Amino acid sequence: MLKIGIIGVGTVGTSVCQILEDNKDIITARAGVELVPVAGVVNNLSKKRDVSIKITDNPDDILNDDSIDIVVELMGGVEGAYNVVKKALQKGKAVVTANKALLAYHRYELQDIAGDTPFEFEAAVAGGIPIISALREGLGANHIESIKGIINGTCNYMLDKMINEGVDYDTILKEAQDLGYAEADPSFDVGGFDAAHKLLIMASIAYGIDAKPEDILIEGIENVSPEDISFAKEFGYALKLLGIAKTRGDKVELRVHAVLIPTSEMLAKVDGVMNAVSVVGDKVGETLYYGPGAGGDATASAVIANIIDIARKGKGKGSPMLGFKTSLESGLHLADKGDIETKYYLRLHVEDKPGVLSKVTTILGNRNISIKNMVQNSVDETSANLLLSTHTCSEKDIKEALEIFETENLVLSKPAMIRIEE
Ligand code: HSE
């Protein structure tokens, strides 16, 4: 028998207990040993929990209990969780976490502390989708060329409803919160940070990159406008918040932002709260993983998969947490934010008079930005919106051009820009 202590008995912790009971037969057969949750830690002892384990409000009751083999960390947050996980590992307990924010900041330190002690985190990225084991084990033979993921269900749900049902931003955010998809602080979702945490974890496994959220480009969906949505529809694009990692030479671009993708792509068809991750390996080609990225049972399914794996391998037989036994000799480096290269869609509100278009194209041309498509829509008697898409160019150049449009008073309002991935 292996005994499990759960730190944070909320929706996911309760599901872990229930699934271990409901599916005991198959889980025991797969693990080779019975997996028994024995204790849980909560903040508020007076709140009623639907579990039959011993409940306490002191993590030390689990961390100092030598009979507990596996600690499941579901408390969330960064520093408190770091201290709990560190102590558990130092005591030789295997750890399973669903905490993406903890790993976005402390994954390399925790990997060092863990050593051969198992430390697993499948549930931290894309909930029930086994993307960590796909990247770390299933695709281990490949150089990973790109990862593109819909890895925040809240944003995908919101964009879907805004685009397909015309629901306004505030109404749909409230709905996502009521349905329990959003983080406790929903700015982590709509600001792109939750997706960035997950992207950084995947990038460590794919590329051995040790980056923090501050090091990468993170934009959310707060500034997506109804006009951007109608542009996407008119020109045959879907609008998604993607986490993107891709290699160019010895550089790896890591970025999270709203992006236009052709509706023919499989990711474009992923609607509602679902998650999906496309991974391209140099030998396998494109692989796609789809499923629920949040929710008690889906997340608990990934937590228990890790517990089964730990039970099968036995004490002190953890794989390297982030998948590398030695460091990568080819040495990939994180690309600077300004060196990111992609295609862009621009919306410029300009005066409708001779010479304006030529000034716009000169500013773009001087920065080696080539226009792919252009449409002009009248706004009123004297002004128009120029809707442009570009060929591939650098983030630095496009940002500079946008700044010049404003400083030279070529635009009547702040220009809008969305990146295009195709
Ligand atoms: N808030 C997250 C989401 C939950 O919306 O995807 C899962 O990490």
PDB file of N, CA and C in Angstrom, residues 11-20 27 72 74 96 98 123 127-128 294-308:
ATOM      1  N   THR A  11     -11.620  21.380  -5.213  1.00  0.00           N
ATOM      2  CA  THR A  11     -12.304  20.601  -6.266  1.00  0.00           C
ATOM      3  C   THR A  11     -11.437  19.442  -6.753  1.00  0.00           C
ATOM      4  N   VAL A  12     -10.165  19.736  -7.051  1.00  0.00           N
ATOM      5  CA  VAL A  12      -9.300  18.689  -7.623  1.00  0.00           C
ATOM      6  C   VAL A  12      -8.958  17.636  -6.558  1.00  0.00           C
ATOM      7  N   GLY A  13      -8.628  18.091  -5.353  1.00  0.00           N
ATOM      8  CA  GLY A  13      -8.279  17.151  -4.276  1.00  0.00           C
ATOM      9  C   GLY A  13      -9.437  16.208  -3.972  1.00  0.00           C
ATOM     10  N   THR A  14     -10.644  16.746  -3.967  1.00  0.00           N
ATOM     11  CA  THR A  14     -11.825  15.910  -3.722  1.00  0.00           C
ATOM     12  C   THR A  14     -11.985  14.885  -4.844  1.00  0.00           C
ATOM     13  N   SER A  15     -11.775  15.324  -6.088  1.00  0.00           N
ATOM     14  CA  SER A  15     -11.863  14.393  -7.223  1.00  0.00           C
ATOM     15  C   SER A  15     -10.798  13.300  -7.124  1.00  0.00           C
ATOM     16  N   VAL A  16      -9.593  13.668  -6.670  1.00  0.00           N
ATOM     17  CA  VAL A  16      -8.530  12.655  -6.523  1.00  0.00           C
ATOM     18  C   VAL A  16      -9.018  11.546  -5.587  1.00  0.00           C
ATOM     19  N   CYS A  17      -9.581  11.927  -4.429  1.00  0.00           N
ATOM     20  CA  CYS A  17     -10.072  10.928  -3.460  1.00  0.00           C
ATOM     21  C   CYS A  17     -11.181  10.082  -4.077  1.00  0.00           C
ATOM     22  N   GLN A  18     -12.104  10.766  -4.774  1.00  0.00           N
ATOM     23  CA  GLN A  18     -13.250  10.026  -5.321  1.00  0.00           C
ATOM     24  C   GLN A  18     -12.830   9.045  -6.415  1.00  0.00           C
ATOM     25  N   ILE A  19     -11.924   9.482  -7.297  1.00  0.00           N
ATOM     26  CA  ILE A  19     -11.511   8.594  -8.399  1.00  0.00           C
ATOM     27  C   ILE A  19     -10.698   7.415  -7.856  1.00  0.00           C
ATOM     28  N   LEU A  20      -9.863   7.665  -6.846  1.00  0.00           N
ATOM     29  CA  LEU A  20      -9.094   6.555  -6.256  1.00  0.00           C
ATOM     30  C   LEU A  20     -10.044   5.501  -5.683  1.00  0.00           C
ATOM     31  N   ILE A  27      -7.031   0.977 -10.998  1.00  0.00           N
ATOM     32  CA  ILE A  27      -5.862   1.748 -10.537  1.00  0.00           C
ATOM     33  C   ILE A  27      -4.899   0.828  -9.768  1.00  0.00           C
ATOM     34  N   VAL A  72       0.618  15.150  -2.545  1.00  0.00           N
ATOM     35  CA  VAL A  72      -0.007  15.784  -3.702  1.00  0.00           C
ATOM     36  C   VAL A  72      -0.232  17.247  -3.346  1.00  0.00           C
ATOM     37  N   LEU A  74      -1.818  20.650  -4.062  1.00  0.00           N
ATOM     38  CA  LEU A  74      -2.898  21.291  -4.827  1.00  0.00           C
ATOM     39  C   LEU A  74      -3.301  22.600  -4.160  1.00  0.00           C
ATOM     40  N   VAL A  96       3.612  15.075  -6.261  1.00  0.00           N
ATOM     41  CA  VAL A  96       2.849  15.309  -7.492  1.00  0.00           C
ATOM     42  C   VAL A  96       2.186  16.670  -7.325  1.00  0.00           C
ATOM     43  N   ALA A  98      -0.073  20.059  -9.341  1.00  0.00           N
ATOM     44  CA  ALA A  98      -0.791  20.593 -10.505  1.00  0.00           C
ATOM     45  C   ALA A  98      -0.493  22.083 -10.630  1.00  0.00           C
ATOM     46  N   ALA A 123      -0.549  17.340 -14.404  1.00  0.00           N
ATOM     47  CA  ALA A 123      -1.776  18.150 -14.343  1.00  0.00           C
ATOM     48  C   ALA A 123      -1.505  19.648 -14.447  1.00  0.00           C
ATOM     49  N   GLY A 127      -4.406  20.426 -18.045  1.00  0.00           N
ATOM     50  CA  GLY A 127      -5.283  19.571 -17.228  1.00  0.00           C
ATOM     51  C   GLY A 127      -5.191  18.090 -17.539  1.00  0.00           C
ATOM     52  N   GLY A 128      -6.239  17.552 -18.142  1.00  0.00           N
ATOM     53  CA  GLY A 128      -6.326  16.107 -18.360  1.00  0.00           C
ATOM     54  C   GLY A 128      -5.556  15.592 -19.562  1.00  0.00           C
ATOM     55  N   ALA A 294      -9.160  21.842 -17.797  1.00  0.00           N
ATOM     56  CA  ALA A 294      -9.489  22.228 -16.428  1.00  0.00           C
ATOM     57  C   ALA A 294     -10.630  21.346 -15.944  1.00  0.00           C
ATOM     58  N   GLY A 295     -10.991  21.514 -14.671  1.00  0.00           N
ATOM     59  CA  GLY A 295     -12.091  20.723 -14.110  1.00  0.00           C
ATOM     60  C   GLY A 295     -11.546  19.686 -13.151  1.00  0.00           C
ATOM     61  N   GLY A 296     -12.329  19.380 -12.108  1.00  0.00           N
ATOM     62  CA  GLY A 296     -11.869  18.491 -11.038  1.00  0.00           C
ATOM     63  C   GLY A 296     -11.445  17.120 -11.537  1.00  0.00           C
ATOM     64  N   ASP A 297     -12.342  16.411 -12.214  1.00  0.00           N
ATOM     65  CA  ASP A 297     -12.038  15.027 -12.607  1.00  0.00           C
ATOM     66  C   ASP A 297     -10.931  14.965 -13.649  1.00  0.00           C
ATOM     67  N   ALA A 298     -10.949  15.893 -14.626  1.00  0.00           N
ATOM     68  CA  ALA A 298      -9.926  15.857 -15.686  1.00  0.00           C
ATOM     69  C   ALA A 298      -8.546  16.105 -15.081  1.00  0.00           C
ATOM     70  N   THR A 299      -8.452  17.075 -14.175  1.00  0.00           N
ATOM     71  CA  THR A 299      -7.153  17.388 -13.566  1.00  0.00           C
ATOM     72  C   THR A 299      -6.721  16.247 -12.647  1.00  0.00           C
ATOM     73  N   ALA A 300      -7.687  15.684 -11.895  1.00  0.00           N
ATOM     74  CA  ALA A 300      -7.366  14.567 -10.994  1.00  0.00           C
ATOM     75  C   ALA A 300      -6.921  13.346 -11.790  1.00  0.00           C
ATOM     76  N   SER A 301      -7.458  13.169 -12.982  1.00  0.00           N
ATOM     77  CA  SER A 301      -7.048  12.048 -13.845  1.00  0.00           C
ATOM     78  C   SER A 301      -5.538  12.122 -14.107  1.00  0.00           C
ATOM     79  N   ALA A 302      -5.040  13.331 -14.375  1.00  0.00           N
ATOM     80  CA  ALA A 302      -3.595  13.504 -14.619  1.00  0.00           C
ATOM     81  C   ALA A 302      -2.790  13.321 -13.333  1.00  0.00           C
ATOM     82  N   VAL A 303      -3.311  13.805 -12.212  1.00  0.00           N
ATOM     83  CA  VAL A 303      -2.612  13.645 -10.920  1.00  0.00           C
ATOM     84  C   VAL A 303      -2.450  12.152 -10.604  1.00  0.00           C
ATOM     85  N   ILE A 304      -3.528  11.399 -10.790  1.00  0.00           N
ATOM     86  CA  ILE A 304      -3.486   9.969 -10.439  1.00  0.00           C
ATOM     87  C   ILE A 304      -2.592   9.198 -11.419  1.00  0.00           C
ATOM     88  N   ALA A 305      -2.564   9.616 -12.675  1.00  0.00           N
ATOM     89  CA  ALA A 305      -1.639   8.968 -13.630  1.00  0.00           C
ATOM     90  C   ALA A 305      -0.210   9.064 -13.113  1.00  0.00           C
ATOM     91  N   ASN A 306       0.155  10.237 -12.593  1.00  0.00           N
ATOM     92  CA  ASN A 306       1.501  10.399 -12.015  1.00  0.00           C
ATOM     93  C   ASN A 306       1.707   9.500 -10.800  1.00  0.00           C
ATOM     94  N   ILE A 307       0.679   9.400  -9.950  1.00  0.00           N
ATOM     95  CA  ILE A 307       0.810   8.573  -8.744  1.00  0.00           C
ATOM     96  C   ILE A 307       1.005   7.099  -9.148  1.00  0.00           C
ATOM     97  N   ILE A 308       0.258   6.650 -10.155  1.00  0.00           N
ATOM     98  CA  ILE A 308       0.396   5.257 -10.627  1.00  0.00           C
ATOM     99  C   ILE A 308       1.822   5.027 -11.132  1.00  0.00           C
TER     100      ILE A 308
END
